PDB file of C-alpha atoms in Angstrom:
ATOM      1  CA  MET A   1      57.018  31.830 -21.201  1.00  0.00           C
ATOM      2  CA  SER A   2      59.377  29.633 -19.212  1.00  0.00           C
ATOM      3  CA  LEU A   3      57.655  26.332 -18.523  1.00  0.00           C
ATOM      4  CA  SER A   4      57.894  24.665 -15.132  1.00  0.00           C
ATOM      5  CA  ARG A   5      59.519  21.248 -15.261  1.00  0.00           C
ATOM      6  CA  SER A   6      59.295  20.373 -11.562  1.00  0.00           C
ATOM      7  CA  ALA A   7      57.521  17.185 -10.529  1.00  0.00           C
ATOM      8  CA  HIS A   8      56.113  19.150  -7.597  1.00  0.00           C
ATOM      9  CA  ALA A   9      54.395  21.699  -9.851  1.00  0.00           C
ATOM     10  CA  PRO A  10      50.602  21.500 -10.247  1.00  0.00           C
ATOM     11  CA  ILE A  11      48.560  20.064 -13.116  1.00  0.00           C
ATOM     12  CA  GLY A  12      46.264  22.499 -14.902  1.00  0.00           C
ATOM     13  CA  VAL A  13      42.781  21.318 -15.937  1.00  0.00           C
ATOM     14  CA  PHE A  14      40.203  23.399 -17.787  1.00  0.00           C
ATOM     15  CA  ASP A  15      36.753  23.221 -19.320  1.00  0.00           C
ATOM     16  CA  SER A  16      34.132  25.629 -20.588  1.00  0.00           C
ATOM     17  CA  GLY A  17      32.330  25.099 -17.280  1.00  0.00           C
ATOM     18  CA  VAL A  18      31.720  22.391 -14.711  1.00  0.00           C
ATOM     19  CA  GLY A  19      31.804  19.367 -17.034  1.00  0.00           C
ATOM     20  CA  GLY A  20      35.529  18.959 -16.555  1.00  0.00           C
ATOM     21  CA  LEU A  21      34.882  18.072 -12.930  1.00  0.00           C
ATOM     22  CA  SER A  22      33.969  14.595 -14.199  1.00  0.00           C
ATOM     23  CA  VAL A  23      37.548  14.316 -15.489  1.00  0.00           C
ATOM     24  CA  LEU A  24      39.045  16.000 -12.432  1.00  0.00           C
ATOM     25  CA  ARG A  25      37.631  13.328 -10.112  1.00  0.00           C
ATOM     26  CA  HIS A  26      39.344  10.596 -12.190  1.00  0.00           C
ATOM     27  CA  ILE A  27      42.632  12.518 -12.033  1.00  0.00           C
ATOM     28  CA  ARG A  28      42.350  12.913  -8.265  1.00  0.00           C
ATOM     29  CA  ALA A  29      41.534   9.198  -7.900  1.00  0.00           C
ATOM     30  CA  GLN A  30      44.578   8.100  -9.935  1.00  0.00           C
ATOM     31  CA  CYS A  31      46.957  10.878  -8.823  1.00  0.00           C
ATOM     32  CA  PRO A  32      46.050  11.668  -5.204  1.00  0.00           C
ATOM     33  CA  GLN A  33      49.501  13.134  -4.606  1.00  0.00           C
ATOM     34  CA  GLU A  34      49.271  15.767  -7.361  1.00  0.00           C
ATOM     35  CA  ASP A  35      48.447  19.439  -6.807  1.00  0.00           C
ATOM     36  CA  LEU A  36      45.644  20.497  -9.162  1.00  0.00           C
ATOM     37  CA  LEU A  37      44.451  23.733 -10.749  1.00  0.00           C
ATOM     38  CA  TYR A  38      40.951  23.868 -12.247  1.00  0.00           C
ATOM     39  CA  PHE A  39      39.630  26.638 -14.487  1.00  0.00           C
ATOM     40  CA  ALA A  40      35.967  26.876 -15.483  1.00  0.00           C
ATOM     41  CA  ASP A  41      35.357  29.324 -18.323  1.00  0.00           C
ATOM     42  CA  SER A  42      31.696  29.640 -17.365  1.00  0.00           C
ATOM     43  CA  ALA A  43      31.399  33.267 -18.440  1.00  0.00           C
ATOM     44  CA  HIS A  44      32.047  32.108 -22.013  1.00  0.00           C
ATOM     45  CA  ALA A  45      30.157  28.787 -21.941  1.00  0.00           C
ATOM     46  CA  PRO A  46      28.949  26.794 -23.703  1.00  0.00           C
ATOM     47  CA  TYR A  47      31.754  26.264 -26.203  1.00  0.00           C
ATOM     48  CA  GLY A  48      29.653  23.917 -28.320  1.00  0.00           C
ATOM     49  CA  GLU A  49      27.748  26.827 -29.838  1.00  0.00           C
ATOM     50  CA  LYS A  50      30.800  29.048 -30.454  1.00  0.00           C
ATOM     51  CA  SER A  51      32.986  29.283 -33.563  1.00  0.00           C
ATOM     52  CA  GLU A  52      36.152  27.226 -33.752  1.00  0.00           C
ATOM     53  CA  ALA A  53      38.286  30.397 -33.818  1.00  0.00           C
ATOM     54  CA  TYR A  54      36.628  31.608 -30.619  1.00  0.00           C
ATOM     55  CA  VAL A  55      37.264  28.309 -28.814  1.00  0.00           C
ATOM     56  CA  VAL A  56      40.910  28.364 -29.938  1.00  0.00           C
ATOM     57  CA  GLN A  57      41.345  31.915 -28.636  1.00  0.00           C
ATOM     58  CA  ARG A  58      39.806  31.071 -25.255  1.00  0.00           C
ATOM     59  CA  SER A  59      41.787  27.840 -24.900  1.00  0.00           C
ATOM     60  CA  LEU A  60      45.107  29.563 -25.577  1.00  0.00           C
ATOM     61  CA  ALA A  61      44.289  32.335 -23.100  1.00  0.00           C
ATOM     62  CA  ILE A  62      43.369  29.825 -20.388  1.00  0.00           C
ATOM     63  CA  ALA A  63      46.460  27.742 -21.094  1.00  0.00           C
ATOM     64  CA  GLU A  64      48.608  30.850 -20.634  1.00  0.00           C
ATOM     65  CA  PHE A  65      46.857  31.642 -17.351  1.00  0.00           C
ATOM     66  CA  LEU A  66      47.371  28.137 -15.946  1.00  0.00           C
ATOM     67  CA  LEU A  67      51.005  28.149 -17.010  1.00  0.00           C
ATOM     68  CA  SER A  68      51.459  31.502 -15.259  1.00  0.00           C
ATOM     69  CA  LEU A  69      50.475  29.638 -12.076  1.00  0.00           C
ATOM     70  CA  GLY A  70      53.226  27.108 -12.716  1.00  0.00           C
ATOM     71  CA  ALA A  71      51.329  24.229 -14.321  1.00  0.00           C
ATOM     72  CA  LYS A  72      53.617  21.394 -15.458  1.00  0.00           C
ATOM     73  CA  ALA A  73      50.963  19.798 -17.675  1.00  0.00           C
ATOM     74  CA  LEU A  74      47.541  20.650 -19.100  1.00  0.00           C
ATOM     75  CA  VAL A  75      44.376  18.605 -19.367  1.00  0.00           C
ATOM     76  CA  VAL A  76      41.849  19.987 -21.837  1.00  0.00           C
ATOM     77  CA  ALA A  77      38.855  18.495 -20.010  1.00  0.00           C
ATOM     78  CA  CYS A  78      36.391  19.544 -22.682  1.00  0.00           C
ATOM     79  CA  ASN A  79      35.519  17.598 -25.825  1.00  0.00           C
ATOM     80  CA  THR A  80      34.704  20.732 -27.810  1.00  0.00           C
ATOM     81  CA  ALA A  81      37.949  22.481 -26.868  1.00  0.00           C
ATOM     82  CA  THR A  82      39.940  19.331 -27.595  1.00  0.00           C
ATOM     83  CA  VAL A  83      38.457  19.051 -31.081  1.00  0.00           C
ATOM     84  CA  ALA A  84      38.864  22.751 -31.861  1.00  0.00           C
ATOM     85  CA  ALA A  85      41.990  23.854 -30.032  1.00  0.00           C
ATOM     86  CA  ILE A  86      44.310  21.162 -28.711  1.00  0.00           C
ATOM     87  CA  LYS A  87      46.421  21.279 -31.869  1.00  0.00           C
ATOM     88  CA  ALA A  88      46.949  25.021 -31.347  1.00  0.00           C
ATOM     89  CA  VAL A  89      47.806  24.540 -27.657  1.00  0.00           C
ATOM     90  CA  ARG A  90      50.368  21.856 -28.475  1.00  0.00           C
ATOM     91  CA  ALA A  91      51.846  23.996 -31.239  1.00  0.00           C
ATOM     92  CA  ARG A  92      52.318  26.943 -28.886  1.00  0.00           C
ATOM     93  CA  TYR A  93      53.778  24.791 -26.070  1.00  0.00           C
ATOM     94  CA  PRO A  94      55.529  21.872 -27.827  1.00  0.00           C
ATOM     95  CA  GLU A  95      57.412  20.720 -24.697  1.00  0.00           C
ATOM     96  CA  LEU A  96      54.344  20.712 -22.461  1.00  0.00           C
ATOM     97  CA  PRO A  97      52.476  17.455 -21.706  1.00  0.00           C
ATOM     98  CA  VAL A  98      48.936  18.129 -22.968  1.00  0.00           C
ATOM     99  CA  VAL A  99      46.083  15.631 -22.688  1.00  0.00           C
ATOM    100  CA  GLY A 100      42.753  16.102 -24.413  1.00  0.00           C
ATOM    101  CA  VAL A 101      39.374  14.453 -24.203  1.00  0.00           C
ATOM    102  CA  GLU A 102      38.109  12.584 -27.230  1.00  0.00           C
ATOM    103  CA  PRO A 103      34.761  10.849 -27.524  1.00  0.00           C
ATOM    104  CA  GLY A 104      35.347   7.152 -26.853  1.00  0.00           C
ATOM    105  CA  LEU A 105      34.629   5.923 -30.362  1.00  0.00           C
ATOM    106  CA  LYS A 106      37.239   3.180 -30.320  1.00  0.00           C
ATOM    107  CA  PRO A 107      36.166   1.517 -27.041  1.00  0.00           C
ATOM    108  CA  ALA A 108      32.518   1.945 -28.048  1.00  0.00           C
ATOM    109  CA  ALA A 109      33.102   0.201 -31.378  1.00  0.00           C
ATOM    110  CA  ALA A 110      34.832  -2.637 -29.534  1.00  0.00           C
ATOM    111  CA  ALA A 111      31.971  -2.921 -27.035  1.00  0.00           C
ATOM    112  CA  SER A 112      29.159  -2.847 -29.595  1.00  0.00           C
ATOM    113  CA  HIS A 113      27.581  -6.159 -30.588  1.00  0.00           C
ATOM    114  CA  ASN A 114      25.721  -4.922 -33.668  1.00  0.00           C
ATOM    115  CA  GLY A 115      28.149  -2.225 -34.830  1.00  0.00           C
ATOM    116  CA  LYS A 116      25.726   0.654 -34.238  1.00  0.00           C
ATOM    117  CA  VAL A 117      27.120   3.270 -31.854  1.00  0.00           C
ATOM    118  CA  GLY A 118      25.223   6.358 -30.752  1.00  0.00           C
ATOM    119  CA  VAL A 119      27.310   9.478 -30.086  1.00  0.00           C
ATOM    120  CA  LEU A 120      25.832  12.188 -27.876  1.00  0.00           C
ATOM    121  CA  ALA A 121      27.918  15.373 -28.061  1.00  0.00           C
ATOM    122  CA  THR A 122      27.820  19.108 -28.696  1.00  0.00           C
ATOM    123  CA  ALA A 123      27.254  20.332 -32.223  1.00  0.00           C
ATOM    124  CA  ARG A 124      30.767  21.846 -32.327  1.00  0.00           C
ATOM    125  CA  THR A 125      32.366  18.534 -31.374  1.00  0.00           C
ATOM    126  CA  LEU A 126      30.442  16.610 -34.018  1.00  0.00           C
ATOM    127  CA  GLN A 127      31.320  19.163 -36.707  1.00  0.00           C
ATOM    128  CA  GLY A 128      35.022  19.309 -35.868  1.00  0.00           C
ATOM    129  CA  GLU A 129      37.593  18.057 -38.356  1.00  0.00           C
ATOM    130  CA  LYS A 130      39.437  16.123 -35.630  1.00  0.00           C
ATOM    131  CA  PHE A 131      36.277  14.258 -34.643  1.00  0.00           C
ATOM    132  CA  LEU A 132      35.243  13.522 -38.238  1.00  0.00           C
ATOM    133  CA  GLN A 133      38.688  12.125 -38.998  1.00  0.00           C
ATOM    134  CA  LEU A 134      38.522   9.944 -35.885  1.00  0.00           C
ATOM    135  CA  ARG A 135      35.081   8.676 -36.845  1.00  0.00           C
ATOM    136  CA  GLU A 136      36.202   7.799 -40.365  1.00  0.00           C
ATOM    137  CA  GLN A 137      39.357   6.093 -39.134  1.00  0.00           C
ATOM    138  CA  ILE A 138      37.588   3.899 -36.604  1.00  0.00           C
ATOM    139  CA  SER A 139      34.630   3.203 -38.885  1.00  0.00           C
ATOM    140  CA  ASN A 140      36.978   2.015 -41.625  1.00  0.00           C
ATOM    141  CA  ALA A 141      38.938  -0.135 -39.181  1.00  0.00           C
ATOM    142  CA  THR A 142      35.978  -1.714 -37.396  1.00  0.00           C
ATOM    143  CA  GLY A 143      32.994  -1.358 -39.709  1.00  0.00           C
ATOM    144  CA  ALA A 144      31.088   0.402 -36.922  1.00  0.00           C
ATOM    145  CA  GLU A 145      28.323   2.841 -37.841  1.00  0.00           C
ATOM    146  CA  PHE A 146      28.380   5.978 -35.705  1.00  0.00           C
ATOM    147  CA  LEU A 147      24.997   7.637 -35.226  1.00  0.00           C
ATOM    148  CA  LEU A 148      25.623  11.286 -34.355  1.00  0.00           C
ATOM    149  CA  GLN A 149      23.251  13.254 -32.131  1.00  0.00           C
ATOM    150  CA  PRO A 150      23.970  16.882 -31.172  1.00  0.00           C
ATOM    151  CA  ALA A 151      22.529  17.572 -27.719  1.00  0.00           C
ATOM    152  CA  VAL A 152      21.750  21.264 -28.131  1.00  0.00           C
ATOM    153  CA  GLY A 153      21.163  23.039 -24.828  1.00  0.00           C
ATOM    154  CA  LEU A 154      22.036  20.107 -22.564  1.00  0.00           C
ATOM    155  CA  VAL A 155      25.301  21.622 -21.326  1.00  0.00           C
ATOM    156  CA  ASP A 156      23.487  24.849 -20.410  1.00  0.00           C
ATOM    157  CA  GLN A 157      20.997  22.919 -18.289  1.00  0.00           C
ATOM    158  CA  ILE A 158      23.700  20.896 -16.526  1.00  0.00           C
ATOM    159  CA  GLU A 159      25.599  24.118 -15.787  1.00  0.00           C
ATOM    160  CA  LEU A 160      22.556  25.347 -13.829  1.00  0.00           C
ATOM    161  CA  GLY A 161      23.291  22.634 -11.274  1.00  0.00           C
ATOM    162  CA  ASP A 162      19.877  21.005 -10.863  1.00  0.00           C
ATOM    163  CA  LEU A 163      20.478  17.591 -12.395  1.00  0.00           C
ATOM    164  CA  HIS A 164      16.878  16.538 -11.723  1.00  0.00           C
ATOM    165  CA  ASN A 165      15.466  19.442 -13.718  1.00  0.00           C
ATOM    166  CA  PRO A 166      12.530  18.226 -15.898  1.00  0.00           C
ATOM    167  CA  ALA A 167      14.116  20.095 -18.821  1.00  0.00           C
ATOM    168  CA  ILE A 168      17.133  17.761 -18.639  1.00  0.00           C
ATOM    169  CA  ALA A 169      14.912  14.678 -18.597  1.00  0.00           C
ATOM    170  CA  ALA A 170      12.995  15.974 -21.626  1.00  0.00           C
ATOM    171  CA  MET A 171      16.202  16.686 -23.542  1.00  0.00           C
ATOM    172  CA  LEU A 172      17.659  13.262 -22.783  1.00  0.00           C
ATOM    173  CA  GLU A 173      14.489  11.606 -24.044  1.00  0.00           C
ATOM    174  CA  ARG A 174      14.453  13.748 -27.191  1.00  0.00           C
ATOM    175  CA  TYR A 175      18.093  13.099 -28.033  1.00  0.00           C
ATOM    176  CA  ILE A 176      18.500   9.457 -27.022  1.00  0.00           C
ATOM    177  CA  ALA A 177      15.229   7.978 -28.322  1.00  0.00           C
ATOM    178  CA  PRO A 178      16.159   8.456 -32.025  1.00  0.00           C
ATOM    179  CA  LEU A 179      19.474   6.681 -31.443  1.00  0.00           C
ATOM    180  CA  LEU A 180      17.678   3.730 -29.894  1.00  0.00           C
ATOM    181  CA  GLU A 181      15.194   3.660 -32.793  1.00  0.00           C
ATOM    182  CA  GLN A 182      18.152   3.364 -35.174  1.00  0.00           C
ATOM    183  CA  GLY A 183      19.411   0.347 -33.234  1.00  0.00           C
ATOM    184  CA  ALA A 184      22.290   1.756 -31.206  1.00  0.00           C
ATOM    185  CA  ASP A 185      23.455  -0.742 -28.580  1.00  0.00           C
ATOM    186  CA  THR A 186      26.260   1.471 -27.272  1.00  0.00           C
ATOM    187  CA  LEU A 187      26.166   5.171 -26.380  1.00  0.00           C
ATOM    188  CA  VAL A 188      29.203   7.460 -26.226  1.00  0.00           C
ATOM    189  CA  LEU A 189      28.969  10.291 -23.711  1.00  0.00           C
ATOM    190  CA  GLY A 190      30.836  12.725 -25.938  1.00  0.00           C
ATOM    191  CA  CYS A 191      30.966  15.687 -23.549  1.00  0.00           C
ATOM    192  CA  THR A 192      32.512  15.847 -20.085  1.00  0.00           C
ATOM    193  CA  HIS A 193      29.270  17.300 -18.707  1.00  0.00           C
ATOM    194  CA  TYR A 194      27.219  14.238 -19.607  1.00  0.00           C
ATOM    195  CA  PRO A 195      28.501  11.754 -16.975  1.00  0.00           C
ATOM    196  CA  PHE A 196      26.787  13.948 -14.388  1.00  0.00           C
ATOM    197  CA  VAL A 197      23.393  13.030 -15.893  1.00  0.00           C
ATOM    198  CA  ARG A 198      24.256   9.355 -16.278  1.00  0.00           C
ATOM    199  CA  ASP A 199      21.364   8.373 -13.993  1.00  0.00           C
ATOM    200  CA  GLY A 200      18.942  10.309 -16.193  1.00  0.00           C
ATOM    201  CA  ILE A 201      20.358   8.657 -19.302  1.00  0.00           C
ATOM    202  CA  GLN A 202      19.913   5.258 -17.699  1.00  0.00           C
ATOM    203  CA  ARG A 203      16.276   6.083 -16.910  1.00  0.00           C
ATOM    204  CA  VAL A 204      15.653   6.828 -20.590  1.00  0.00           C
ATOM    205  CA  LEU A 205      17.251   3.522 -21.575  1.00  0.00           C
ATOM    206  CA  ASP A 206      15.202   1.632 -18.997  1.00  0.00           C
ATOM    207  CA  HIS A 207      11.994   3.361 -20.143  1.00  0.00           C
ATOM    208  CA  HIS A 208      12.624   2.121 -23.687  1.00  0.00           C
ATOM    209  CA  GLY A 209      13.449  -1.386 -22.504  1.00  0.00           C
ATOM    210  CA  ARG A 210      17.091  -0.908 -23.489  1.00  0.00           C
ATOM    211  CA  SER A 211      18.901  -1.210 -20.179  1.00  0.00           C
ATOM    212  CA  ASP A 212      21.442  -3.373 -22.041  1.00  0.00           C
ATOM    213  CA  VAL A 213      22.856  -0.338 -23.887  1.00  0.00           C
ATOM    214  CA  GLN A 214      26.448   0.280 -22.797  1.00  0.00           C
ATOM    215  CA  LEU A 215      27.574   3.789 -21.842  1.00  0.00           C
ATOM    216  CA  VAL A 216      31.124   4.896 -22.663  1.00  0.00           C
ATOM    217  CA  ASP A 217      32.778   7.679 -20.612  1.00  0.00           C
ATOM    218  CA  THR A 218      36.453   8.469 -21.273  1.00  0.00           C
ATOM    219  CA  GLY A 219      37.411  10.284 -18.035  1.00  0.00           C
ATOM    220  CA  ASP A 220      39.317   7.322 -16.641  1.00  0.00           C
ATOM    221  CA  ALA A 221      41.288   6.918 -19.897  1.00  0.00           C
ATOM    222  CA  VAL A 222      42.250  10.603 -19.785  1.00  0.00           C
ATOM    223  CA  ALA A 223      43.669  10.216 -16.289  1.00  0.00           C
ATOM    224  CA  ARG A 224      45.656   7.130 -17.320  1.00  0.00           C
ATOM    225  CA  GLN A 225      47.112   8.964 -20.318  1.00  0.00           C
ATOM    226  CA  LEU A 226      48.088  11.871 -18.054  1.00  0.00           C
ATOM    227  CA  VAL A 227      49.968   9.477 -15.772  1.00  0.00           C
ATOM    228  CA  ARG A 228      51.770   7.979 -18.781  1.00  0.00           C
ATOM    229  CA  LEU A 229      52.881  11.391 -20.078  1.00  0.00           C
ATOM    230  CA  LEU A 230      54.022  12.621 -16.666  1.00  0.00           C
ATOM    231  CA  THR A 231      55.931   9.396 -16.052  1.00  0.00           C
ATOM    232  CA  ALA A 232      57.645   9.605 -19.451  1.00  0.00           C
ATOM    233  CA  ALA A 233      58.686  13.201 -18.734  1.00  0.00           C
ATOM    234  CA  SER A 234      59.809  12.387 -15.158  1.00  0.00           C
ATOM    235  CA  LEU A 235      57.185  14.841 -13.910  1.00  0.00           C
ATOM    236  CA  LEU A 236      55.020  12.525 -11.812  1.00  0.00           C
ATOM    237  CA  ARG A 237      55.031  13.800  -8.238  1.00  0.00           C
ATOM    238  CA  PRO A 238      56.314  11.217  -5.727  1.00  0.00           C
ATOM    239  CA  SER A 239      53.603   9.624  -3.621  1.00  0.00           C
ATOM    240  CA  LEU A 240      52.936  11.083  -0.201  1.00  0.00           C
ATOM    241  CA  VAL A 241      54.911   8.714   1.996  1.00  0.00           C
ATOM    242  CA  ASP A 242      54.714  10.194   5.476  1.00  0.00           C
ATOM    243  CA  ALA A 243      52.725  12.553   7.658  1.00  0.00           C
ATOM    244  CA  ALA A 244      55.268  15.312   7.108  1.00  0.00           C
ATOM    245  CA  SER A 245      54.536  15.403   3.375  1.00  0.00           C
ATOM    246  CA  ALA A 246      52.395  18.344   2.329  1.00  0.00           C
ATOM    247  CA  PRO A 247      48.928  17.134   1.268  1.00  0.00           C
ATOM    248  CA  ALA A 248      47.906  17.655  -2.338  1.00  0.00           C
ATOM    249  CA  THR A 249      46.074  20.903  -2.988  1.00  0.00           C
ATOM    250  CA  LEU A 250      43.283  21.999  -5.320  1.00  0.00           C
ATOM    251  CA  ARG A 251      42.859  25.597  -6.448  1.00  0.00           C
ATOM    252  CA  ALA A 252      39.834  26.527  -8.521  1.00  0.00           C
ATOM    253  CA  TYR A 253      39.250  29.520 -10.780  1.00  0.00           C
ATOM    254  CA  THR A 254      36.345  30.736 -12.880  1.00  0.00           C
ATOM    255  CA  SER A 255      35.655  33.543 -15.333  1.00  0.00           C
ATOM    256  CA  ALA A 256      32.160  33.888 -13.825  1.00  0.00           C
ATOM    257  CA  PRO A 257      31.019  34.662 -10.254  1.00  0.00           C
ATOM    258  CA  VAL A 258      32.342  32.028  -7.864  1.00  0.00           C
ATOM    259  CA  ALA A 259      29.017  30.794  -6.448  1.00  0.00           C
ATOM    260  CA  ALA A 260      28.144  28.506  -9.371  1.00  0.00           C
ATOM    261  CA  LEU A 261      31.495  26.701  -9.466  1.00  0.00           C
ATOM    262  CA  ALA A 262      31.650  26.378  -5.676  1.00  0.00           C
ATOM    263  CA  ALA A 263      28.155  24.862  -5.697  1.00  0.00           C
ATOM    264  CA  ALA A 264      29.104  22.494  -8.522  1.00  0.00           C
ATOM    265  CA  PHE A 265      32.117  21.224  -6.570  1.00  0.00           C
ATOM    266  CA  GLU A 266      29.912  20.633  -3.539  1.00  0.00           C
ATOM    267  CA  HIS A 267      26.935  19.040  -5.301  1.00  0.00           C
ATOM    268  CA  LEU A 268      28.785  17.012  -7.930  1.00  0.00           C
ATOM    269  CA  LEU A 269      31.924  15.930  -6.052  1.00  0.00           C
ATOM    270  CA  GLY A 270      31.398  16.795  -2.392  1.00  0.00           C
ATOM    271  CA  TRP A 271      34.549  18.931  -2.472  1.00  0.00           C
ATOM    272  CA  HIS A 272      34.992  22.425  -1.043  1.00  0.00           C
ATOM    273  CA  PRO A 273      38.012  24.117  -2.645  1.00  0.00           C
ATOM    274  CA  GLN A 274      38.571  27.844  -2.476  1.00  0.00           C
ATOM    275  CA  VAL A 275      37.238  29.348  -5.713  1.00  0.00           C
ATOM    276  CA  GLU A 276      38.467  32.621  -7.187  1.00  0.00           C
ATOM    277  CA  GLN A 277      37.003  34.678 -10.017  1.00  0.00           C
ATOM    278  CA  VAL A 278      39.627  35.896 -12.475  1.00  0.00           C
ATOM    279  CA  ALA A 279      39.652  37.846 -15.723  1.00  0.00           C
ATOM    280  CA  VAL A 280      41.296  35.774 -18.458  1.00  0.00           C
TER     281      VAL A 280
END
């Protein structure tokens, strides 16, 4: 496939579902002039409970789809897909700027006062070789102890769209309380879905008298890295300088019926892009 190298081409962003919208909002905030493509693979979500081979296959298929629409860069806005598949995506498209999402272990270790960092993530992320290598590297460098907690089922509940669902509150209590009991003073939100339940997480911390626990979300860092890569490749779209400039666009796609993704855009971001269901 011939890759687009125009600065005016769009940026492709994908996730297993709606979690990547937490990254998309950071990209829009830092790159308001960029055209964006978003793909939610909701028909195949959640990735955290799938095999690594399956996540690789889906990620490569989605990457090909976004590139067929002219994407000049890809953002793998999914921790699980980053851990399982970003190496394969980069190998297939070595000239393409590709940014992944990694749990913020390094900034969390730096922020922690007692060296005990809780990591809330999907089981697939926590089992991935890339994540385990990162944990070992940062633990050896900083002496931080990373307390790992798979949040089974949490992504599914967030995908349903009701962020005040009692099931979400119960899960957050069940998964976060053990980390607090082990002394964690910093908590990594190791899945792009989790920032959308940040208020619920904070309620759990407050309930346990631990409102001092710091939360680490890496969406902003992803957007900054994207800007760096686009700048280095001379692919950053010029800023909109006058009224005649075409405004930046957002096109959204999903492998599931469009209603869920359209509702997620409205409820989570207050955006109303046109959403199209596609077979990928």
